[in-house]
Each structure stands twice: as C-alpha cells, then as structure tokens.
Amino acid sequence: DTGVSQDPRHKITKRGQNVTFRCDPISEHNRLYWYRQTLGQGPEFLTYFQNEAQLEKSRLLSDRFSAERPKGSFSTLEIQRTEQGDSAMYLCASSLVVGGNYGYTFGSGTRLTVV
Amino acid sequence: AQSVTQLDSQVPVFEEAPVELRCNYSSSVSVYLFWYVQYPNQGLQLLLKYLSGSTLVKGINGFEAEFNKSQTSFHLRKPSVHISDTAEYFCAVSYNNDMRFGAGTRLTVKP
C-alpha cells in the first residue's frame, strides 16, 4: 500500500473555471476526509465520508463545492466557478474507524492557484 | 466543540538544543490528541498520538508529548533537535472522529 494519493499535485486555473481533484485513500480505510489549508493556517475540515456516504459537510463548503465517493473507494472534490479565495492546499486523509480513533493518514495535497 | 490553541507561531532554536512546542486544547468531553509535522509542499505526517493510558507519549524522530488533563495541555518536546526537524508542527484534537487543528508552529533549527 502506498498511502493516500492525491492528483494532481498542483493546479493553476483561471477564475471562473471548474476544477476536480482526486483522492485515493488507503484501501482498507473506511473513512475519507477533505481539508483545506491556506497559507499560515492549520487544515480546516470540509467534509468526510464513511464508505460511500457523505456524513458531514462544513459550512466552509459552499454550493460551488461538491464531493463524491461513488464506490466507497476513491473520492473527488469539484469546485465550480473558481474564485481567487479558493486558492489553497486541498488535503485528503483517510482512517480506519473500528471502535476508536487512530488518527488520520494524509496525502501530499493538491495545491490550487486561481489566477 | 473542541478547539486547539498553539501558543507560539514561530520557534527558532539552535541545533542540538532542546525544544518545546506548546499546545492547549478546549473540550467539554474526553478527546484524543495528536501532533503532526508538515514539510514544505507535503501533506501532514503523524508524529504521535494520545488515546488513553500513560500520559507521556513517545513518537517518531525522537519527539515526545505529555498529556496534562488539569492544564488541558499537550506540549511536544525533543531533547536535541536537528536541522532536519525544521518544519511546521500542528497539534490536533479529535472527538468522535471530528479532528480540529491548531494554526501551527513553525520550528526553525539553526546551525
């Protein structure tokens, strides 16, 4: 297992364009999380899935953001009509939740720059 | 809801000196505590975690942290730092799989 993979590593897009990021979690992990991290800040929670069900969405996740995990494996995060304020590192993490909390394994992130 | 405060945004230290990165948390329930390290343009790597049991937790790269319930603190320590420890360090608190992070402490190790 190679850990949590995110693709692409970097994305530069023009304002108003749509972008989609992909996350492949550790295969036996049942939970998948998306976080956003801006410069000089800690990661902020966006949403998480347990298997294919999206169980919680942060108020940070505006209507322009949508996340899916169709088969309970990989996940995608789409941002429509990007704005400059969307520029950030988007981090994906996964965890195995079995009777406790064992911490998350993070991917290397996708850095989005909106110009 | 739980929250985390990292008391120092930047900590400069000379190589081979000891270091302590401070973290205080706020929660009305029992939580789990974590420290993560982030190198430039990388994701977060777990250093150590406190789930229960001994309040002194040892992690990777020679780091350790002590959980202090009465002071609601979870400070990270290393007795002798290396240049390679230069990175951003994040304290995190988790309850019911909802993990919240502090703003981070930038540790800079100088030769």
PDB file of N, CA and C in Angstrom, chain A residues 9-90:
ATOM      1  N   ARG A   9      -0.900  17.229  -8.146  1.00  0.00           N
ATOM      2  CA  ARG A   9      -0.185  17.849  -7.038  1.00  0.00           C
ATOM      3  C   ARG A   9      -0.358  19.356  -7.083  1.00  0.00           C
ATOM      4  N   HIS A  10      -0.406  19.878  -8.281  1.00  0.00           N
ATOM      5  CA  HIS A  10      -0.560  21.324  -8.455  1.00  0.00           C
ATOM      6  C   HIS A  10      -1.578  21.574  -9.567  1.00  0.00           C
ATOM      7  N   LYS A  11      -2.361  22.649  -9.382  1.00  0.00           N
ATOM      8  CA  LYS A  11      -3.337  23.026 -10.406  1.00  0.00           C
ATOM      9  C   LYS A  11      -3.417  24.538 -10.446  1.00  0.00           C
ATOM     10  N   ILE A  12      -3.181  25.093 -11.626  1.00  0.00           N
ATOM     11  CA  ILE A  12      -3.370  26.525 -11.828  1.00  0.00           C
ATOM     12  C   ILE A  12      -4.555  26.678 -12.764  1.00  0.00           C
ATOM     13  N   THR A  13      -5.510  27.498 -12.370  1.00  0.00           N
ATOM     14  CA  THR A  13      -6.697  27.663 -13.184  1.00  0.00           C
ATOM     15  C   THR A  13      -7.110  29.126 -13.223  1.00  0.00           C
ATOM     16  N   LYS A  14      -7.832  29.473 -14.248  1.00  0.00           N
ATOM     17  CA  LYS A  14      -8.340  30.844 -14.337  1.00  0.00           C
ATOM     18  C   LYS A  14      -9.633  30.963 -13.543  1.00  0.00           C
ATOM     19  N   ARG A  15      -9.834  32.113 -12.990  1.00  0.00           N
ATOM     20  CA  ARG A  15     -11.060  32.378 -12.234  1.00  0.00           C
ATOM     21  C   ARG A  15     -12.281  32.070 -13.096  1.00  0.00           C
ATOM     22  N   GLY A  16     -13.224  31.387 -12.504  1.00  0.00           N
ATOM     23  CA  GLY A  16     -14.441  31.044 -13.224  1.00  0.00           C
ATOM     24  C   GLY A  16     -14.450  29.642 -13.810  1.00  0.00           C
ATOM     25  N   GLN A  17     -13.288  29.026 -13.879  1.00  0.00           N
ATOM     26  CA  GLN A  17     -13.203  27.659 -14.401  1.00  0.00           C
ATOM     27  C   GLN A  17     -13.559  26.654 -13.307  1.00  0.00           C
ATOM     28  N   ASN A  18     -13.902  25.454 -13.757  1.00  0.00           N
ATOM     29  CA  ASN A  18     -14.166  24.365 -12.818  1.00  0.00           C
ATOM     30  C   ASN A  18     -12.916  23.493 -12.681  1.00  0.00           C
ATOM     31  N   VAL A  19     -12.698  22.965 -11.496  1.00  0.00           N
ATOM     32  CA  VAL A  19     -11.579  22.053 -11.269  1.00  0.00           C
ATOM     33  C   VAL A  19     -12.062  20.840 -10.483  1.00  0.00           C
ATOM     34  N   THR A  20     -11.384  19.733 -10.692  1.00  0.00           N
ATOM     35  CA  THR A  20     -11.701  18.497  -9.963  1.00  0.00           C
ATOM     36  C   THR A  20     -10.422  17.859  -9.474  1.00  0.00           C
ATOM     37  N   PHE A  21     -10.434  17.468  -8.216  1.00  0.00           N
ATOM     38  CA  PHE A  21      -9.291  16.794  -7.610  1.00  0.00           C
ATOM     39  C   PHE A  21      -9.702  15.365  -7.253  1.00  0.00           C
ATOM     40  N   ARG A  22      -8.689  14.496  -7.241  1.00  0.00           N
ATOM     41  CA  ARG A  22      -8.959  13.100  -6.906  1.00  0.00           C
ATOM     42  C   ARG A  22      -8.136  12.673  -5.698  1.00  0.00           C
ATOM     43  N   CYS A  23      -8.720  11.815  -4.887  1.00  0.00           N
ATOM     44  CA  CYS A  23      -8.029  11.244  -3.736  1.00  0.00           C
ATOM     45  C   CYS A  23      -8.243   9.738  -3.719  1.00  0.00           C
ATOM     46  N   ASP A  24      -7.150   9.003  -3.613  1.00  0.00           N
ATOM     47  CA  ASP A  24      -7.213   7.546  -3.434  1.00  0.00           C
ATOM     48  C   ASP A  24      -6.739   7.224  -2.022  1.00  0.00           C
ATOM     49  N   PRO A  25      -7.635   6.778  -1.154  1.00  0.00           N
ATOM     50  CA  PRO A  25      -7.241   6.512   0.235  1.00  0.00           C
ATOM     51  C   PRO A  25      -6.523   5.176   0.362  1.00  0.00           C
ATOM     52  N   ILE A  26      -6.061   4.884   1.576  1.00  0.00           N
ATOM     53  CA  ILE A  26      -5.539   3.562   1.881  1.00  0.00           C
ATOM     54  C   ILE A  26      -6.693   2.574   1.746  1.00  0.00           C
ATOM     55  N   SER A  27      -6.461   1.479   1.075  1.00  0.00           N
ATOM     56  CA  SER A  27      -7.561   0.623   0.617  1.00  0.00           C
ATOM     57  C   SER A  27      -8.441   0.096   1.747  1.00  0.00           C
ATOM     58  N   GLU A  28      -7.866  -0.232   2.896  1.00  0.00           N
ATOM     59  CA  GLU A  28      -8.703  -0.802   3.952  1.00  0.00           C
ATOM     60  C   GLU A  28      -9.350   0.255   4.845  1.00  0.00           C
ATOM     61  N   HIS A  29      -9.062   1.532   4.601  1.00  0.00           N
ATOM     62  CA  HIS A  29      -9.666   2.598   5.407  1.00  0.00           C
ATOM     63  C   HIS A  29     -11.103   2.862   4.966  1.00  0.00           C
ATOM     64  N   ASN A  30     -11.985   3.040   5.962  1.00  0.00           N
ATOM     65  CA  ASN A  30     -13.390   3.228   5.627  1.00  0.00           C
ATOM     66  C   ASN A  30     -13.832   4.685   5.665  1.00  0.00           C
ATOM     67  N   ARG A  31     -12.981   5.567   6.220  1.00  0.00           N
ATOM     68  CA  ARG A  31     -13.354   6.975   6.239  1.00  0.00           C
ATOM     69  C   ARG A  31     -12.394   7.785   5.392  1.00  0.00           C
ATOM     70  N   LEU A  32     -12.947   8.807   4.747  1.00  0.00           N
ATOM     71  CA  LEU A  32     -12.158   9.688   3.899  1.00  0.00           C
ATOM     72  C   LEU A  32     -12.556  11.120   4.196  1.00  0.00           C
ATOM     73  N   TYR A  33     -11.563  11.980   4.335  1.00  0.00           N
ATOM     74  CA  TYR A  33     -11.792  13.362   4.750  1.00  0.00           C
ATOM     75  C   TYR A  33     -11.165  14.311   3.732  1.00  0.00           C
ATOM     76  N   TRP A  34     -11.791  15.469   3.574  1.00  0.00           N
ATOM     77  CA  TRP A  34     -11.200  16.565   2.818  1.00  0.00           C
ATOM     78  C   TRP A  34     -11.006  17.758   3.747  1.00  0.00           C
ATOM     79  N   TYR A  35      -9.804  18.342   3.644  1.00  0.00           N
ATOM     80  CA  TYR A  35      -9.468  19.538   4.393  1.00  0.00           C
ATOM     81  C   TYR A  35      -8.928  20.585   3.427  1.00  0.00           C
ATOM     82  N   ARG A  36      -9.039  21.831   3.825  1.00  0.00           N
ATOM     83  CA  ARG A  36      -8.436  22.927   3.074  1.00  0.00           C
ATOM     84  C   ARG A  36      -7.452  23.634   3.986  1.00  0.00           C
ATOM     85  N   GLN A  37      -6.293  23.963   3.442  1.00  0.00           N
ATOM     86  CA  GLN A  37      -5.270  24.634   4.233  1.00  0.00           C
ATOM     87  C   GLN A  37      -4.773  25.852   3.476  1.00  0.00           C
ATOM     88  N   THR A  38      -4.953  27.018   4.076  1.00  0.00           N
ATOM     89  CA  THR A  38      -4.426  28.242   3.491  1.00  0.00           C
ATOM     90  C   THR A  38      -3.112  28.583   4.167  1.00  0.00           C
ATOM     91  N   LEU A  39      -2.377  29.491   3.547  1.00  0.00           N
ATOM     92  CA  LEU A  39      -1.022  29.797   3.999  1.00  0.00           C
ATOM     93  C   LEU A  39      -1.010  30.268   5.447  1.00  0.00           C
ATOM     94  N   GLY A  40      -0.185  29.641   6.260  1.00  0.00           N
ATOM     95  CA  GLY A  40      -0.039  30.055   7.641  1.00  0.00           C
ATOM     96  C   GLY A  40      -1.130  29.561   8.573  1.00  0.00           C
ATOM     97  N   GLN A  41      -1.976  28.679   8.069  1.00  0.00           N
ATOM     98  CA  GLN A  41      -3.073  28.157   8.888  1.00  0.00           C
ATOM     99  C   GLN A  41      -3.018  26.641   8.968  1.00  0.00           C
ATOM    100  N   GLY A  42      -3.698  26.107   9.973  1.00  0.00           N
ATOM    101  CA  GLY A  42      -3.851  24.668  10.039  1.00  0.00           C
ATOM    102  C   GLY A  42      -4.955  24.219   9.101  1.00  0.00           C
ATOM    103  N   PRO A  43      -5.021  22.944   8.821  1.00  0.00           N
ATOM    104  CA  PRO A  43      -6.079  22.416   7.950  1.00  0.00           C
ATOM    105  C   PRO A  43      -7.464  22.671   8.543  1.00  0.00           C
ATOM    106  N   GLU A  44      -8.395  23.028   7.655  1.00  0.00           N
ATOM    107  CA  GLU A  44      -9.791  23.246   8.066  1.00  0.00           C
ATOM    108  C   GLU A  44     -10.655  22.154   7.441  1.00  0.00           C
ATOM    109  N   PHE A  45     -11.492  21.586   8.265  1.00  0.00           N
ATOM    110  CA  PHE A  45     -12.349  20.484   7.826  1.00  0.00           C
ATOM    111  C   PHE A  45     -13.359  20.954   6.789  1.00  0.00           C
ATOM    112  N   LEU A  46     -13.495  20.153   5.717  1.00  0.00           N
ATOM    113  CA  LEU A  46     -14.503  20.441   4.692  1.00  0.00           C
ATOM    114  C   LEU A  46     -15.641  19.422   4.721  1.00  0.00           C
ATOM    115  N   THR A  47     -15.271  18.133   4.640  1.00  0.00           N
ATOM    116  CA  THR A  47     -16.298  17.103   4.577  1.00  0.00           C
ATOM    117  C   THR A  47     -15.668  15.739   4.832  1.00  0.00           C
ATOM    118  N   TYR A  48     -16.505  14.754   5.185  1.00  0.00           N
ATOM    119  CA  TYR A  48     -15.973  13.397   5.271  1.00  0.00           C
ATOM    120  C   TYR A  48     -17.004  12.363   4.847  1.00  0.00           C
ATOM    121  N   PHE A  49     -16.490  11.228   4.445  1.00  0.00           N
ATOM    122  CA  PHE A  49     -17.297  10.094   4.005  1.00  0.00           C
ATOM    123  C   PHE A  49     -16.996   8.892   4.892  1.00  0.00           C
ATOM    124  N   GLN A  50     -18.023   8.129   5.186  1.00  0.00           N
ATOM    125  CA  GLN A  50     -17.856   6.795   5.730  1.00  0.00           C
ATOM    126  C   GLN A  50     -18.335   5.856   4.639  1.00  0.00           C
ATOM    127  N   ASN A  51     -17.394   5.089   4.103  1.00  0.00           N
ATOM    128  CA  ASN A  51     -17.656   4.309   2.898  1.00  0.00           C
ATOM    129  C   ASN A  51     -18.151   5.268   1.815  1.00  0.00           C
ATOM    130  N   GLU A  52     -19.323   5.054   1.226  1.00  0.00           N
ATOM    131  CA  GLU A  52     -19.749   5.960   0.153  1.00  0.00           C
ATOM    132  C   GLU A  52     -20.659   7.076   0.649  1.00  0.00           C
ATOM    133  N   ALA A  53     -21.015   7.060   1.910  1.00  0.00           N
ATOM    134  CA  ALA A  53     -21.954   8.046   2.446  1.00  0.00           C
ATOM    135  C   ALA A  53     -21.214   9.294   2.935  1.00  0.00           C
ATOM    136  N   GLN A  54     -21.678  10.443   2.460  1.00  0.00           N
ATOM    137  CA  GLN A  54     -21.128  11.721   2.931  1.00  0.00           C
ATOM    138  C   GLN A  54     -21.865  12.093   4.212  1.00  0.00           C
ATOM    139  N   LEU A  55     -21.166  12.052   5.348  1.00  0.00           N
ATOM    140  CA  LEU A  55     -21.829  12.174   6.644  1.00  0.00           C
ATOM    141  C   LEU A  55     -21.817  13.581   7.211  1.00  0.00           C
ATOM    142  N   GLU A  56     -20.903  14.404   6.778  1.00  0.00           N
ATOM    143  CA  GLU A  56     -20.856  15.750   7.328  1.00  0.00           C
ATOM    144  C   GLU A  56     -20.205  16.694   6.331  1.00  0.00           C
ATOM    145  N   LYS A  57     -20.746  17.910   6.282  1.00  0.00           N
ATOM    146  CA  LYS A  57     -20.196  18.958   5.425  1.00  0.00           C
ATOM    147  C   LYS A  57     -20.027  20.207   6.250  1.00  0.00           C
ATOM    148  N   SER A  58     -18.874  20.827   6.143  1.00  0.00           N
ATOM    149  CA  SER A  58     -18.618  22.069   6.860  1.00  0.00           C
ATOM    150  C   SER A  58     -19.350  23.228   6.188  1.00  0.00           C
ATOM    151  N   ARG A  59     -19.579  24.273   6.981  1.00  0.00           N
ATOM    152  CA  ARG A  59     -20.162  25.486   6.403  1.00  0.00           C
ATOM    153  C   ARG A  59     -19.198  26.151   5.425  1.00  0.00           C
ATOM    154  N   LEU A  60     -17.920  25.756   5.504  1.00  0.00           N
ATOM    155  CA  LEU A  60     -16.937  26.276   4.544  1.00  0.00           C
ATOM    156  C   LEU A  60     -17.221  25.764   3.137  1.00  0.00           C
ATOM    157  N   LEU A  61     -17.923  24.660   3.043  1.00  0.00           N
ATOM    158  CA  LEU A  61     -18.192  24.035   1.748  1.00  0.00           C
ATOM    159  C   LEU A  61     -19.406  24.694   1.120  1.00  0.00           C
ATOM    160  N   SER A  62     -19.134  25.729   0.315  1.00  0.00           N
ATOM    161  CA  SER A  62     -20.237  26.451  -0.315  1.00  0.00           C
ATOM    162  C   SER A  62     -20.875  25.598  -1.409  1.00  0.00           C
ATOM    163  N   ASP A  63     -21.931  26.147  -2.011  1.00  0.00           N
ATOM    164  CA  ASP A  63     -22.654  25.431  -3.064  1.00  0.00           C
ATOM    165  C   ASP A  63     -21.778  25.157  -4.286  1.00  0.00           C
ATOM    166  N   ARG A  64     -20.662  25.862  -4.400  1.00  0.00           N
ATOM    167  CA  ARG A  64     -19.785  25.642  -5.549  1.00  0.00           C
ATOM    168  C   ARG A  64     -18.900  24.391  -5.369  1.00  0.00           C
ATOM    169  N   PHE A  65     -18.888  23.878  -4.177  1.00  0.00           N
ATOM    170  CA  PHE A  65     -18.057  22.713  -3.874  1.00  0.00           C
ATOM    171  C   PHE A  65     -18.950  21.469  -3.814  1.00  0.00           C
ATOM    172  N   SER A  66     -18.444  20.392  -4.402  1.00  0.00           N
ATOM    173  CA  SER A  66     -19.147  19.119  -4.255  1.00  0.00           C
ATOM    174  C   SER A  66     -18.124  18.003  -4.174  1.00  0.00           C
ATOM    175  N   ALA A  67     -18.393  17.046  -3.319  1.00  0.00           N
ATOM    176  CA  ALA A  67     -17.509  15.909  -3.152  1.00  0.00           C
ATOM    177  C   ALA A  67     -18.299  14.626  -3.318  1.00  0.00           C
ATOM    178  N   GLU A  68     -17.638  13.638  -3.887  1.00  0.00           N
ATOM    179  CA  GLU A  68     -18.279  12.344  -4.089  1.00  0.00           C
ATOM    180  C   GLU A  68     -17.310  11.225  -3.741  1.00  0.00           C
ATOM    181  N   ARG A  69     -17.876  10.111  -3.392  1.00  0.00           N
ATOM    182  CA  ARG A  69     -17.100   8.886  -3.190  1.00  0.00           C
ATOM    183  C   ARG A  69     -17.993   7.734  -3.639  1.00  0.00           C
ATOM    184  N   PRO A  70     -18.136   7.612  -4.942  1.00  0.00           N
ATOM    185  CA  PRO A  70     -19.207   6.777  -5.521  1.00  0.00           C
ATOM    186  C   PRO A  70     -19.179   5.303  -5.127  1.00  0.00           C
ATOM    187  N   LYS A  71     -18.051   4.709  -4.987  1.00  0.00           N
ATOM    188  CA  LYS A  71     -18.000   3.281  -4.671  1.00  0.00           C
ATOM    189  C   LYS A  71     -17.316   3.014  -3.341  1.00  0.00           C
ATOM    190  N   GLY A  72     -17.198   4.053  -2.536  1.00  0.00           N
ATOM    191  CA  GLY A  72     -16.564   3.881  -1.250  1.00  0.00           C
ATOM    192  C   GLY A  72     -15.068   3.702  -1.331  1.00  0.00           C
ATOM    193  N   SER A  73     -14.501   4.026  -2.511  1.00  0.00           N
ATOM    194  CA  SER A  73     -13.040   3.911  -2.618  1.00  0.00           C
ATOM    195  C   SER A  73     -12.455   5.300  -2.827  1.00  0.00           C
ATOM    196  N   PHE A  74     -12.137   5.676  -4.089  1.00  0.00           N
ATOM    197  CA  PHE A  74     -11.579   6.998  -4.321  1.00  0.00           C
ATOM    198  C   PHE A  74     -12.659   8.064  -4.165  1.00  0.00           C
ATOM    199  N   SER A  75     -12.208   9.304  -4.007  1.00  0.00           N
ATOM    200  CA  SER A  75     -13.135  10.432  -3.874  1.00  0.00           C
ATOM    201  C   SER A  75     -12.702  11.547  -4.810  1.00  0.00           C
ATOM    202  N   THR A  76     -13.665  12.351  -5.218  1.00  0.00           N
ATOM    203  CA  THR A  76     -13.361  13.552  -5.999  1.00  0.00           C
ATOM    204  C   THR A  76     -13.940  14.772  -5.305  1.00  0.00           C
ATOM    205  N   LEU A  77     -13.234  15.870  -5.424  1.00  0.00           N
ATOM    206  CA  LEU A  77     -13.694  17.162  -4.921  1.00  0.00           C
ATOM    207  C   LEU A  77     -13.725  18.111  -6.115  1.00  0.00           C
ATOM    208  N   GLU A  78     -14.890  18.641  -6.415  1.00  0.00           N
ATOM    209  CA  GLU A  78     -15.032  19.554  -7.536  1.00  0.00           C
ATOM    210  C   GLU A  78     -15.346  20.948  -7.032  1.00  0.00           C
ATOM    211  N   ILE A  79     -14.700  21.924  -7.610  1.00  0.00           N
ATOM    212  CA  ILE A  79     -15.003  23.326  -7.326  1.00  0.00           C
ATOM    213  C   ILE A  79     -15.483  23.958  -8.626  1.00  0.00           C
ATOM    214  N   GLN A  80     -16.678  24.477  -8.613  1.00  0.00           N
ATOM    215  CA  GLN A  80     -17.221  25.138  -9.806  1.00  0.00           C
ATOM    216  C   GLN A  80     -17.013  26.649  -9.704  1.00  0.00           C
ATOM    217  N   ARG A  81     -16.836  27.270 -10.853  1.00  0.00           N
ATOM    218  CA  ARG A  81     -16.709  28.740 -10.924  1.00  0.00           C
ATOM    219  C   ARG A  81     -15.694  29.224  -9.883  1.00  0.00           C
ATOM    220  N   THR A  82     -14.469  28.757 -10.023  1.00  0.00           N
ATOM    221  CA  THR A  82     -13.446  29.056  -9.018  1.00  0.00           C
ATOM    222  C   THR A  82     -13.256  30.558  -8.814  1.00  0.00           C
ATOM    223  N   GLU A  83     -12.922  30.894  -7.591  1.00  0.00           N
ATOM    224  CA  GLU A  83     -12.642  32.271  -7.186  1.00  0.00           C
ATOM    225  C   GLU A  83     -11.231  32.321  -6.621  1.00  0.00           C
ATOM    226  N   GLN A  84     -10.653  33.518  -6.579  1.00  0.00           N
ATOM    227  CA  GLN A  84      -9.289  33.632  -6.070  1.00  0.00           C
ATOM    228  C   GLN A  84      -9.185  33.161  -4.624  1.00  0.00           C
ATOM    229  N   GLY A  85     -10.236  33.340  -3.879  1.00  0.00           N
ATOM    230  CA  GLY A  85     -10.244  32.895  -2.490  1.00  0.00           C
ATOM    231  C   GLY A  85     -10.209  31.384  -2.336  1.00  0.00           C
ATOM    232  N   ASP A  86     -10.394  30.661  -3.426  1.00  0.00           N
ATOM    233  CA  ASP A  86     -10.315  29.199  -3.371  1.00  0.00           C
ATOM    234  C   ASP A  86      -8.870  28.718  -3.401  1.00  0.00           C
ATOM    235  N   SER A  87      -7.935  29.602  -3.695  1.00  0.00           N
ATOM    236  CA  SER A  87      -6.524  29.225  -3.738  1.00  0.00           C
ATOM    237  C   SER A  87      -6.092  28.699  -2.375  1.00  0.00           C
ATOM    238  N   ALA A  88      -5.615  27.480  -2.347  1.00  0.00           N
ATOM    239  CA  ALA A  88      -5.263  26.822  -1.084  1.00  0.00           C
ATOM    240  C   ALA A  88      -4.670  25.460  -1.401  1.00  0.00           C
ATOM    241  N   MET A  89      -4.212  24.787  -0.358  1.00  0.00           N
ATOM    242  CA  MET A  89      -3.837  23.382  -0.452  1.00  0.00           C
ATOM    243  C   MET A  89      -5.055  22.568  -0.024  1.00  0.00           C
ATOM    244  N   TYR A  90      -5.430  21.615  -0.844  1.00  0.00           N
ATOM    245  CA  TYR A  90      -6.559  20.745  -0.512  1.00  0.00           C
ATOM    246  C   TYR A  90      -5.990  19.380  -0.125  1.00  0.00           C
TER     247      TYR A  90
END
